[in-house]
Amino acid sequence: MAAVWQQVLALDARYNTYRAPNSPQCRTLYIRRRSQLLRETAKGGVGKLTWNYSLLSLLAIRSDPQVRKQYLKLRNQLLIEKYGATLSDQRSLNQSSSVWSRNNSGRGSKGNLESLDDSYVDSRGHLDVRGHRRNLSRGSYKLDPFHLESYGVMPTRNAEASRAMAGGKSIGENYAFAGMHHIFDQHRQAVTSVQFANEDKSRMACSSLDGTVSICQVLPSPATVVCTLKGHERGVTDFCWSQSNDQILSSSLDGTVRLWAISSASCVRTVQDPDKSPIRACRFQPLNNNMIVTGNNKGHVNVLNVSTGKAAKGGFGRLSGQVLCMEFDDNGGVLWAGDDKGTIFSFLFDLATGKLSKGKRIVVREGCPVTSICYRAWVSREARDPTVLVNCAIDSLCIYKVVTTDGGLRAKKTYPIKHKSALIRSTFCPLMSFREGACVVTGSEDMSVYFYDVERTSSKPCVNKLQGHSGPVLAVSFNYDESLLASCDSEGLVIVWKREQQKAR
């Protein structure tokens, strides 16, 4: 009977975004309430379930496998008719339910659904993994990156209506960034990374080799530097925002990662690298921000517990060279890490323990550093495949398709940029549902920012080029509504570009 419940949960959860599009917690609340009702049913409380036809149906079909199969098929058809979404076949449904079961194994066979209610989700809608709480991210709603129907809004090849809502503009018009909104020059050395806060169009942060991280407010004008985070003894190589934007994690050549509280602009935790080696990359675990992952110059990937400052048991991976970049998929189950030998390694991440298991080894180009990895579950409504954007020092920006559940990649496209030695990063454009085409943006050693249409099949995929930097552009970042784009360079300059205003016709 538990298998039937899991199949129905997997099926229903796919449609929760359609049922309550303005309530991101709908899926969590649905699962908790359904789990509670199932337990009450097991105790004989059928009278409380008269309003829920699906649970009564489950009771009626408990003993007949053929009826259960037919029930799931009919339920699938009814949901398609109601919400207009396209689901995969029954095999995909069974796979999704098996992933659901696997993710909750080890907590008692009878308590799979009960533990999800009692231990994984608290009363405030926070996810609890082995006692730790965090704000739920979009990634926590996903069951399996290779069954994209389990994601919120599903892509579709019939995107004409969405394009009409966007005003029918060409992709060149959509990404016509030209004017400068503001220029920041507070850093004395190269700015290694720039990132807008999650789902925030006004706040961004910059890390620099001068050993500091600065928090900037870009809207409303005039843009200002809110605070500077000081404490690292050497250059800051990478940083990332927590899901709730209340903390920043930074890594440094001094061999430490620091956790900063944004509200007080103070360091709340310093964790030493287990090898006492310079750290090049750091990431929060997407579903549990109490776990972090670091990569160092010795080629070691380490999973660390922020609360204790200790390494997780089994949370260790080895690359062939210095770890220069890392990226999780949206549900935190796969981690990719790139090194200075031209290789990407994938690891499977155990959420409960922090253990890393070896996945695939992908050679981009022998001896050419892989400097950036960026993941997207789908690029546009016309391109559903999970995709990884890779910067490698081969004068090209590379796009890979994720082809296996353990992070295997297959080369898809390359785009020309100037990249021989600098640690250049790129990003996907955040908006895709209501726009024609899909863009990626990257820095370049020729001091320019490039926009590429990943769906354009012509010989000229570049739709825009921004010039204004006086050194190699090392990183780029959009705010969530694409009204602003930030880029940073090796001279310590950060330029915030604004979207070009189209004249009324």
Coordinates of C-alpha atoms in Angstrom, one line a residue, residues 15-329:
Y15 CA 0.6 19.6 -10.2
N16 CA 0.8 21.6 -7.0
T17 CA 2.3 24.7 -8.7
Y18 CA -0.7 24.7 -11.1
R19 CA -3.1 24.4 -8.2
A20 CA -1.7 27.3 -6.2
P21 CA 0.8 29.3 -8.3
N22 CA 1.1 32.0 -5.7
S23 CA 1.9 29.7 -2.9
P24 CA 5.4 28.2 -3.0
Q25 CA 4.7 26.2 0.1
C26 CA 1.7 24.4 -1.4
R27 CA 3.6 21.2 -2.1
T28 CA 5.1 21.0 1.4
L29 CA 1.7 21.6 3.1
Y30 CA 0.0 19.2 0.7
I31 CA 2.5 16.4 1.6
R32 CA 2.3 17.0 5.3
R33 CA -1.5 17.1 5.4
R34 CA -1.9 14.0 3.1
S35 CA 0.6 12.1 5.3
Q36 CA -1.4 13.0 8.4
L37 CA -4.7 11.9 6.8
L38 CA -3.1 8.6 5.7
R39 CA -2.1 7.9 9.3
E40 CA -5.6 8.7 10.5
T41 CA -7.0 6.4 8.0
A42 CA -4.8 3.6 9.2
K43 CA -6.2 4.1 12.7
G44 CA -9.8 3.9 11.4
G45 CA -10.5 7.6 11.1
V46 CA -12.3 7.2 7.7
G47 CA -15.0 9.7 8.7
K48 CA -12.5 12.5 8.6
L49 CA -11.7 11.8 4.9
T50 CA -15.1 12.1 3.3
W51 CA -14.0 15.3 1.4
N52 CA -10.9 13.6 0.0
Y53 CA -12.0 11.3 -2.9
S54 CA -8.5 10.2 -3.7
L55 CA -7.8 8.7 -0.3
L56 CA -11.2 6.9 -0.2
S57 CA -10.3 5.5 -3.6
L58 CA -7.1 4.2 -2.3
L59 CA -8.9 2.4 0.5
A60 CA -11.3 0.9 -2.1
I61 CA -8.5 -0.4 -4.3
R62 CA -6.2 -1.7 -1.6
S63 CA -6.3 -5.4 -2.6
D64 CA -6.3 -5.4 -6.4
P65 CA -3.1 -4.4 -8.3
Q66 CA -4.9 -4.1 -11.6
V67 CA -7.4 -1.7 -10.1
R68 CA -4.6 0.3 -8.6
K69 CA -2.9 0.6 -11.9
Q70 CA -6.1 1.7 -13.6
Y71 CA -6.7 4.2 -10.8
L72 CA -3.3 5.9 -11.3
K73 CA -3.9 6.0 -15.1
L74 CA -7.3 7.7 -14.7
R75 CA -6.0 10.1 -12.0
N76 CA -3.2 11.1 -14.4
Q77 CA -5.7 11.7 -17.2
L78 CA -7.9 13.8 -14.9
L79 CA -5.0 16.0 -13.8
I80 CA -3.9 16.5 -17.4
E81 CA -7.4 17.6 -18.4
K82 CA -7.7 19.9 -15.3
Y83 CA -4.3 21.6 -15.5
G84 CA -3.2 21.1 -19.1
A85 CA 0.2 19.7 -18.3
T86 CA 1.9 16.9 -20.1
L87 CA 3.2 14.1 -18.0
S88 CA 5.6 11.3 -18.9
D89 CA 4.4 7.7 -19.2
Q90 CA 3.8 5.2 -16.4
R91 CA 7.4 4.1 -16.4
S92 CA 8.5 7.7 -15.5
L93 CA 5.9 7.8 -12.8
N94 CA 7.2 4.6 -11.3
Q95 CA 10.8 5.9 -11.5
S96 CA 9.8 9.1 -9.7
S97 CA 8.1 7.2 -6.9
S98 CA 11.2 5.0 -6.5
V99 CA 13.4 8.1 -6.2
W100 CA 10.9 9.4 -3.6
S101 CA 11.2 6.1 -1.7
R102 CA 15.0 6.1 -2.0
N103 CA 15.3 9.6 -0.7
N104 CA 13.4 8.6 2.4
S105 CA 15.0 5.2 3.0
G106 CA 16.8 4.5 6.3
R107 CA 14.1 6.2 8.4
G108 CA 11.9 3.1 8.9
S109 CA 9.8 1.3 6.3
K110 CA 6.5 2.2 8.0
G111 CA 7.6 5.8 8.6
N112 CA 8.7 6.9 5.2
L113 CA 5.8 9.3 4.7
E114 CA 5.4 9.9 8.5
S115 CA 9.0 10.9 8.8
L116 CA 8.6 13.4 6.0
D117 CA 5.8 15.0 8.0
D118 CA 7.4 14.8 11.5
S119 CA 11.1 15.2 10.9
Y120 CA 11.8 16.7 7.5
V121 CA 9.3 19.6 7.6
D122 CA 8.7 21.8 10.6
S123 CA 5.7 24.0 11.4
R124 CA 7.2 27.0 9.7
G125 CA 7.7 25.2 6.4
H126 CA 11.5 24.6 6.9
L127 CA 13.2 21.5 5.7
D128 CA 15.0 19.6 8.4
V129 CA 17.8 17.2 7.5
R130 CA 19.1 15.4 10.5
G131 CA 18.1 18.2 12.8
H132 CA 19.1 21.2 10.7
R133 CA 16.6 23.8 9.4
R134 CA 16.7 26.0 6.4
N135 CA 14.4 28.0 4.2
L136 CA 13.0 25.9 1.4
S137 CA 14.6 26.6 -1.9
R138 CA 13.1 25.9 -5.3
G139 CA 15.4 23.0 -5.6
S140 CA 13.8 21.2 -2.6
Y141 CA 10.6 20.7 -4.6
K142 CA 12.3 18.4 -7.2
L143 CA 12.2 14.7 -7.2
D144 CA 14.6 13.8 -10.0
P145 CA 16.4 16.1 -12.4
F146 CA 15.7 13.6 -15.3
H147 CA 12.0 13.7 -14.9
L148 CA 11.4 17.4 -15.4
E149 CA 7.6 17.0 -15.0
S150 CA 8.2 17.0 -11.2
Y151 CA 9.5 20.6 -11.4
G152 CA 7.2 23.6 -10.9
V153 CA 6.3 25.2 -14.2
M154 CA 7.1 22.7 -17.0
P155 CA 8.6 23.7 -20.3
T156 CA 6.7 23.1 -23.4
R157 CA 7.4 23.4 -27.1
N158 CA 4.2 25.3 -27.6
A159 CA 5.5 28.7 -26.4
E160 CA 3.9 31.0 -28.8
A161 CA 1.4 32.3 -26.2
S162 CA 4.2 33.1 -23.8
R163 CA 6.1 35.0 -26.5
A164 CA 3.0 37.0 -27.2
M165 CA 2.9 37.9 -23.5
A166 CA 6.5 39.1 -23.7
G167 CA 5.5 41.6 -26.5
G168 CA 6.8 39.6 -29.4
K169 CA 10.3 41.2 -29.1
S170 CA 13.3 39.5 -30.7
I171 CA 16.0 38.1 -28.5
G172 CA 18.3 40.9 -29.5
E173 CA 15.8 43.4 -28.1
N174 CA 15.3 41.4 -25.0
Y175 CA 19.0 41.5 -24.2
A176 CA 19.8 45.0 -25.4
F177 CA 21.9 46.0 -22.3
A178 CA 23.8 49.1 -23.2
G179 CA 23.7 51.9 -20.6
M180 CA 25.7 51.8 -17.4
H181 CA 23.6 52.0 -14.2
H182 CA 26.6 52.4 -11.9
I183 CA 30.3 51.7 -11.6
F184 CA 31.8 50.4 -8.4
D185 CA 35.6 50.8 -7.8
Q186 CA 36.0 50.1 -4.1
H187 CA 38.3 47.1 -4.6
R188 CA 42.0 47.6 -5.0
Q189 CA 42.6 44.3 -6.8
A190 CA 40.8 41.9 -9.2
V191 CA 37.2 41.2 -8.4
T192 CA 36.9 37.4 -8.6
S193 CA 33.2 37.1 -8.5
V194 CA 30.0 39.1 -8.5
Q195 CA 26.5 37.8 -7.5
F196 CA 23.1 39.3 -7.0
A197 CA 21.2 38.0 -4.0
N198 CA 18.7 35.2 -4.6
E199 CA 15.4 36.6 -6.1
D200 CA 16.6 40.1 -5.3
K201 CA 17.0 42.8 -7.9
S202 CA 18.6 45.4 -5.7
R203 CA 21.4 43.8 -3.7
M204 CA 24.6 42.2 -4.8
A205 CA 28.0 41.2 -3.5
C206 CA 31.6 41.2 -4.9
S207 CA 34.6 39.3 -3.7
S208 CA 38.2 40.5 -4.4
L209 CA 41.8 39.4 -4.2
D210 CA 42.3 42.3 -1.8
G211 CA 40.8 40.0 0.9
T212 CA 37.4 41.6 1.2
V213 CA 33.8 41.0 0.2
S214 CA 31.6 44.1 -0.4
I215 CA 27.8 44.2 -0.2
C216 CA 26.2 46.8 -2.5
Q217 CA 22.8 48.3 -2.9
V218 CA 22.2 49.1 -6.5
L219 CA 18.5 50.1 -6.3
P220 CA 17.1 52.7 -5.7
S221 CA 19.6 55.2 -7.1
P222 CA 22.2 56.3 -6.1
A223 CA 23.9 52.9 -5.8
T224 CA 26.0 52.5 -2.6
V225 CA 28.4 50.1 -0.9
V226 CA 26.5 49.0 2.2
C227 CA 29.3 47.3 4.0
T228 CA 32.7 45.6 3.5
L229 CA 33.4 42.2 5.1
K230 CA 37.0 42.1 6.3
G231 CA 38.8 39.2 7.9
H232 CA 40.5 37.1 5.3
E233 CA 44.3 37.4 5.4
R234 CA 44.6 36.7 1.7
G235 CA 42.5 37.1 -1.5
V236 CA 38.9 35.9 -1.6
T237 CA 38.5 33.5 -4.5
D238 CA 34.8 32.7 -4.4
F239 CA 31.6 33.3 -2.4
C240 CA 27.9 32.4 -2.4
W241 CA 24.7 33.7 -0.8
S242 CA 22.6 31.5 1.5
Q243 CA 19.1 30.6 0.3
S244 CA 17.6 33.2 2.6
N245 CA 20.2 35.9 1.8
D246 CA 21.0 36.4 5.4
Q247 CA 24.5 34.9 5.2
I248 CA 27.4 34.8 2.8
L249 CA 30.0 32.0 2.6
S250 CA 33.5 33.0 1.3
S251 CA 36.6 31.1 0.5
S252 CA 40.2 32.4 0.4
L253 CA 43.8 31.7 -0.4
D254 CA 44.5 31.9 3.3
G255 CA 43.1 28.3 3.6
T256 CA 39.8 29.2 5.3
V257 CA 36.1 29.6 4.6
R258 CA 34.2 32.2 6.5
L259 CA 30.5 32.5 7.2
W260 CA 29.3 36.1 7.4
A261 CA 26.0 37.5 8.9
I262 CA 24.7 40.1 6.6
S263 CA 22.7 42.0 9.2
S264 CA 25.7 42.7 11.4
A265 CA 28.4 42.5 8.7
S266 CA 30.4 40.2 11.0
C267 CA 32.0 36.8 10.7
V268 CA 30.1 34.2 12.7
R269 CA 32.2 31.2 11.8
T270 CA 35.7 30.5 10.4
V271 CA 36.5 26.9 9.2
Q272 CA 40.0 25.9 8.4
D273 CA 40.7 23.7 5.3
P274 CA 41.5 20.1 6.5
D275 CA 44.6 20.2 4.3
K276 CA 45.5 23.8 5.3
S277 CA 45.6 24.5 1.6
P278 CA 44.4 27.6 -0.3
I279 CA 40.7 27.2 -1.1
R280 CA 39.5 28.1 -4.6
A281 CA 35.8 27.4 -4.5
C282 CA 32.9 27.0 -2.0
R283 CA 29.2 26.2 -2.1
F284 CA 26.3 25.8 0.3
Q285 CA 24.5 22.5 0.0
P286 CA 21.2 23.7 -1.6
L287 CA 18.9 21.7 0.7
N288 CA 20.8 22.1 3.9
N289 CA 22.8 25.3 4.3
N290 CA 24.4 23.9 7.4
M291 CA 26.6 21.8 5.1
I292 CA 29.2 23.5 2.8
V293 CA 31.5 22.1 0.2
T294 CA 35.0 23.4 -0.5
G295 CA 37.7 22.7 -3.1
N296 CA 41.4 23.4 -2.5
N297 CA 44.7 23.6 -4.3
K298 CA 45.5 19.9 -3.5
G299 CA 42.6 18.8 -5.6
H300 CA 40.5 17.8 -2.6
V301 CA 36.7 18.4 -2.3
N302 CA 35.6 18.5 1.3
V303 CA 32.1 18.5 2.9
L304 CA 32.1 20.5 6.1
N305 CA 29.6 21.1 8.9
V306 CA 29.3 24.8 9.6
S307 CA 28.0 24.3 13.1
T308 CA 30.8 22.1 14.2
G309 CA 33.5 23.2 11.8
K310 CA 34.3 19.5 11.2
A311 CA 34.4 17.4 8.0
A312 CA 31.5 15.1 7.3
K313 CA 32.3 11.4 7.5
G314 CA 32.8 10.2 3.9
G315 CA 32.5 13.8 2.6
F316 CA 35.7 13.7 0.6
G317 CA 36.5 13.7 -3.1
R318 CA 39.7 13.9 -5.1
L319 CA 40.3 15.5 -8.5
S320 CA 43.3 15.4 -10.7
G321 CA 44.4 19.0 -10.1
Q322 CA 43.5 22.2 -8.2
V323 CA 39.8 22.6 -7.7
L324 CA 38.8 25.8 -9.4
C325 CA 35.0 25.7 -9.5
M326 CA 32.0 23.7 -8.2
E327 CA 28.3 23.5 -8.8
F328 CA 25.3 21.5 -7.4
D329 CA 22.3 20.6 -9.4

